[in-house]
Amino acid sequence: RALAALAQEWGRLPGGGPGDAALRRLASAALGVRRLDFQSMVSLELSFEVLGMLHGPLADLLRRRRSLFLEVAPLPELLRAARRCCQREEASAWLLRSEDVEEQLLLSLERRLQDAGDAGADAFANPFECLELLAQLRRVPTAFLVSLCTWARRATLLGGGRRGAVTLVQLVLLDDACEARGIGGAAREKLDLAIRSVVAFGAGWDEGP
């Protein structure tokens, strides 16, 4: 946070701001922080750039860290980062931001959901949260829609143990997305069965005693 604040005030500091030694100590402390979220990683990288320190091994390290997050972070972590980017009021005011990097984040989420195939929806405790965001952005991968049809059907089966896991409003959103994408066949049949179950019996079922 101190590094980001310094970067934002850099041009207004008297005498050009702190010296190189102080900046190096601050940089070392910032790099030692573990488990930064995506927005903090991006802000850290941008702060070093503003301070004229983003070059050489430091630049390579920060870019590799960001790329690694996009490539291997669990899908729920990518979704959480994407929601913070899109719902700007949730992001801390002191963070520096990059629209290009945030676009990379959304592209990575799309690609990894598509690559996950039938397992895409299973990565989330509630995959409809992911659908709602991506539908709003008009960038839902087809493979994710198909996997969500299967997930929704399982969530509404008797004995599924997921009471309240899915609502009719969510299923209608999924149905509209599938219709727009031209999805049919087995995936659509599963979704139709899920909708009928919710209409007839309510959202989800208890597993029983």
Short mmCIF file of C-alpha atoms in Angstrom, two decimals:
data_model
loop_
_atom_site.label_atom_id
_atom_site.label_comp_id
_atom_site.label_asym_id
_atom_site.label_seq_id
_atom_site.Cartn_x
_atom_site.Cartn_y
_atom_site.Cartn_z
CA ARG A 1 0.00 0.00 0.00
CA ALA A 2 2.83 2.40 0.82
CA LEU A 3 4.44 1.74 -2.55
CA ALA A 4 1.21 2.43 -4.43
CA ALA A 5 0.61 5.62 -2.46
CA LEU A 6 4.16 6.77 -3.16
CA ALA A 7 3.73 6.09 -6.88
CA GLN A 8 0.50 8.10 -7.00
CA GLU A 9 2.13 11.07 -5.27
CA TRP A 10 5.54 10.75 -6.95
CA GLY A 11 5.23 13.78 -9.21
CA ARG A 12 4.19 16.06 -6.34
CA LEU A 13 6.87 15.10 -3.83
CA PRO A 14 9.46 17.82 -3.00
CA GLY A 15 12.99 17.15 -4.15
CA GLY A 16 11.98 14.21 -6.34
CA GLY A 17 10.93 11.97 -3.47
CA PRO A 18 13.02 9.50 -1.46
CA GLY A 19 16.44 8.39 -2.60
CA ASP A 20 17.40 5.21 -4.42
CA ALA A 21 18.42 3.40 -1.25
CA ALA A 22 15.04 4.04 0.38
CA LEU A 23 13.25 2.90 -2.76
CA ARG A 24 15.28 -0.30 -2.87
CA ARG A 25 14.40 -1.07 0.75
CA LEU A 26 10.72 -0.42 0.04
CA ALA A 27 10.88 -2.60 -3.06
CA SER A 28 12.51 -5.42 -1.14
CA ALA A 29 9.82 -5.26 1.54
CA ALA A 30 7.05 -5.24 -1.06
CA LEU A 31 8.46 -8.26 -2.87
CA GLY A 32 8.61 -10.16 0.40
CA VAL A 33 4.84 -10.02 0.86
CA ARG A 34 3.31 -13.44 0.17
CA ARG A 35 -0.11 -14.40 -1.20
CA LEU A 36 -0.93 -11.08 -2.80
CA ASP A 37 -4.25 -11.02 -4.63
CA PHE A 38 -4.24 -10.27 -8.36
CA GLN A 39 -5.13 -6.59 -8.02
CA SER A 40 -2.34 -6.07 -5.50
CA MET A 41 0.16 -7.81 -7.78
CA VAL A 42 -0.82 -5.55 -10.67
CA SER A 43 -0.69 -2.45 -8.48
CA LEU A 44 2.77 -3.44 -7.26
CA GLU A 45 4.03 -3.84 -10.81
CA LEU A 46 2.56 -0.51 -11.92
CA SER A 47 3.99 1.24 -8.88
CA PHE A 48 7.50 0.10 -9.75
CA GLU A 49 6.94 1.31 -13.31
CA VAL A 50 5.88 4.78 -12.14
CA LEU A 51 8.93 4.94 -9.87
CA GLY A 52 11.22 4.04 -12.78
CA MET A 53 12.25 0.72 -11.24
CA LEU A 54 10.48 -1.75 -13.51
CA HIS A 55 13.36 -3.21 -15.48
CA GLY A 56 15.76 -6.13 -15.47
CA PRO A 57 15.21 -9.10 -13.11
CA LEU A 58 12.58 -7.21 -11.09
CA ALA A 59 10.39 -6.68 -14.16
CA ASP A 60 10.80 -10.33 -15.19
CA LEU A 61 9.90 -11.56 -11.70
CA LEU A 62 6.74 -9.48 -11.42
CA ARG A 63 5.53 -10.37 -14.90
CA ARG A 64 6.20 -14.05 -14.30
CA ARG A 65 4.27 -13.89 -11.03
CA ARG A 66 1.29 -12.32 -12.78
CA SER A 67 1.41 -14.80 -15.67
CA LEU A 68 1.64 -17.72 -13.27
CA PHE A 69 -1.49 -16.55 -11.48
CA LEU A 70 -3.41 -16.43 -14.76
CA GLU A 71 -2.20 -19.87 -15.78
CA VAL A 72 -2.51 -21.94 -12.60
CA ALA A 73 -4.59 -20.15 -9.96
CA PRO A 74 -7.79 -22.05 -9.09
CA LEU A 75 -10.75 -20.93 -11.18
CA PRO A 76 -12.59 -19.50 -8.14
CA GLU A 77 -9.57 -17.23 -7.53
CA LEU A 78 -9.72 -16.02 -11.14
CA LEU A 79 -13.44 -15.35 -10.76
CA ARG A 80 -12.89 -13.45 -7.51
CA ALA A 81 -10.26 -11.27 -9.20
CA ALA A 82 -12.51 -10.70 -12.22
CA ARG A 83 -15.41 -9.63 -10.02
CA ARG A 84 -13.21 -7.12 -8.22
CA CYS A 85 -12.11 -5.70 -11.57
CA CYS A 86 -15.67 -5.36 -12.84
CA GLN A 87 -17.25 -4.17 -9.60
CA ARG A 88 -14.94 -1.23 -9.12
CA GLU A 89 -16.46 -0.07 -5.87
CA GLU A 90 -15.06 -3.22 -4.23
CA ALA A 91 -11.48 -2.43 -5.21
CA SER A 92 -9.39 -0.46 -2.77
CA ALA A 93 -9.02 3.15 -3.81
CA TRP A 94 -5.24 3.10 -3.41
CA LEU A 95 -4.67 0.35 -6.00
CA LEU A 96 -3.12 1.25 -9.33
CA ARG A 97 -4.96 -0.39 -12.22
CA SER A 98 -4.41 -1.39 -15.84
CA GLU A 99 -7.28 -1.99 -18.26
CA ASP A 100 -4.99 -4.07 -20.47
CA VAL A 101 -4.03 -6.38 -17.61
CA GLU A 102 -7.64 -6.68 -16.48
CA GLU A 103 -8.57 -7.68 -20.03
CA GLN A 104 -5.87 -10.36 -19.86
CA LEU A 105 -7.50 -11.63 -16.67
CA LEU A 106 -10.92 -11.96 -18.30
CA LEU A 107 -9.43 -13.64 -21.37
CA SER A 108 -7.63 -16.11 -19.12
CA LEU A 109 -10.83 -16.92 -17.24
CA GLU A 110 -12.65 -17.50 -20.53
CA ARG A 111 -9.90 -19.68 -21.97
CA ARG A 112 -9.48 -21.82 -18.88
CA LEU A 113 -13.23 -22.38 -18.57
CA GLN A 114 -13.35 -23.44 -22.20
CA ASP A 115 -10.34 -25.73 -21.73
CA ALA A 116 -11.89 -27.27 -18.59
CA GLY A 117 -14.69 -28.74 -20.70
CA ASP A 118 -17.23 -30.80 -18.75
CA ALA A 119 -15.41 -30.11 -15.47
CA GLY A 120 -15.71 -26.32 -15.68
CA ALA A 121 -18.78 -25.85 -13.49
CA ASP A 122 -17.51 -28.34 -10.90
CA ALA A 123 -14.62 -26.01 -10.07
CA PHE A 124 -17.03 -23.67 -8.23
CA ALA A 125 -19.15 -24.06 -5.12
CA ASN A 126 -21.79 -22.03 -6.98
CA PRO A 127 -20.97 -21.81 -10.71
CA PHE A 128 -23.97 -19.57 -11.34
CA GLU A 129 -22.01 -16.72 -9.77
CA CYS A 130 -19.53 -17.15 -12.61
CA LEU A 131 -22.29 -17.36 -15.20
CA GLU A 132 -23.94 -14.18 -13.96
CA LEU A 133 -20.72 -12.19 -14.28
CA LEU A 134 -19.71 -13.56 -17.68
CA ALA A 135 -23.24 -13.22 -19.06
CA GLN A 136 -23.23 -9.58 -18.03
CA LEU A 137 -19.94 -9.16 -19.90
CA ARG A 138 -21.17 -11.23 -22.87
CA ARG A 139 -18.19 -13.57 -22.75
CA VAL A 140 -19.48 -16.95 -21.56
CA PRO A 141 -17.53 -19.91 -23.05
CA THR A 142 -19.72 -22.53 -24.71
CA ALA A 143 -18.03 -25.39 -22.84
CA PHE A 144 -18.89 -23.74 -19.53
CA LEU A 145 -22.56 -23.52 -20.48
CA VAL A 146 -22.61 -27.23 -21.34
CA SER A 147 -20.91 -28.17 -18.08
CA LEU A 148 -23.32 -25.97 -16.13
CA CYS A 149 -26.32 -27.80 -17.63
CA THR A 150 -24.95 -31.04 -16.17
CA TRP A 151 -24.17 -29.38 -12.83
CA ALA A 152 -27.69 -27.93 -12.63
CA ARG A 153 -29.28 -31.30 -13.30
CA ARG A 154 -27.22 -32.94 -10.55
CA ALA A 155 -28.11 -30.12 -8.16
CA THR A 156 -31.84 -30.79 -8.61
CA LEU A 157 -31.81 -34.59 -8.42
CA LEU A 158 -33.54 -36.26 -5.47
CA GLY A 159 -30.80 -37.11 -2.96
CA GLY A 160 -28.42 -34.53 -4.41
CA GLY A 161 -28.03 -32.85 -1.03
CA ARG A 162 -28.05 -29.35 -2.49
CA ARG A 163 -31.24 -27.69 -1.30
CA GLY A 164 -31.31 -24.14 -2.60
CA ALA A 165 -28.26 -24.75 -4.80
CA VAL A 166 -30.06 -23.49 -7.88
CA THR A 167 -33.06 -21.23 -8.45
CA LEU A 168 -35.49 -20.90 -11.30
CA VAL A 169 -34.14 -17.43 -12.08
CA GLN A 170 -30.64 -18.89 -12.48
CA LEU A 171 -31.90 -21.70 -14.69
CA VAL A 172 -33.75 -19.24 -16.91
CA LEU A 173 -30.53 -17.25 -17.29
CA LEU A 174 -28.73 -20.45 -18.28
CA ASP A 175 -31.52 -21.42 -20.67
CA ASP A 176 -31.38 -18.02 -22.37
CA ALA A 177 -27.61 -18.29 -22.74
CA CYS A 178 -27.87 -21.78 -24.22
CA GLU A 179 -30.58 -20.65 -26.62
CA ALA A 180 -28.47 -17.73 -27.81
CA ARG A 181 -25.49 -20.05 -28.32
CA GLY A 182 -27.54 -22.70 -30.12
CA ILE A 183 -26.76 -25.42 -27.56
CA GLY A 184 -29.00 -28.48 -27.82
CA GLY A 185 -28.71 -32.23 -27.49
CA ALA A 186 -27.96 -33.93 -24.18
CA ALA A 187 -26.90 -30.72 -22.43
CA ARG A 188 -30.21 -29.03 -23.19
CA GLU A 189 -32.15 -32.12 -22.12
CA LYS A 190 -30.40 -32.06 -18.74
CA LEU A 191 -31.22 -28.38 -18.36
CA ASP A 192 -34.88 -28.99 -19.25
CA LEU A 193 -35.05 -31.71 -16.58
CA ALA A 194 -33.47 -29.36 -14.03
CA ILE A 195 -36.03 -26.65 -14.82
CA ARG A 196 -38.91 -29.12 -14.47
CA SER A 197 -37.55 -30.33 -11.14
CA VAL A 198 -37.32 -26.82 -9.74
CA VAL A 199 -40.79 -25.90 -10.99
CA ALA A 200 -42.30 -29.06 -9.52
CA PHE A 201 -40.35 -29.49 -6.30
CA GLY A 202 -38.39 -26.32 -5.54
CA ALA A 203 -34.69 -25.59 -5.71
CA GLY A 204 -32.64 -28.66 -4.87
CA TRP A 205 -33.24 -31.48 -2.43
CA ASP A 206 -32.02 -32.64 0.92
CA GLU A 207 -30.00 -35.79 1.04
CA GLY A 208 -32.25 -37.11 3.80
CA PRO A 209 -31.54 -38.47 7.25
#
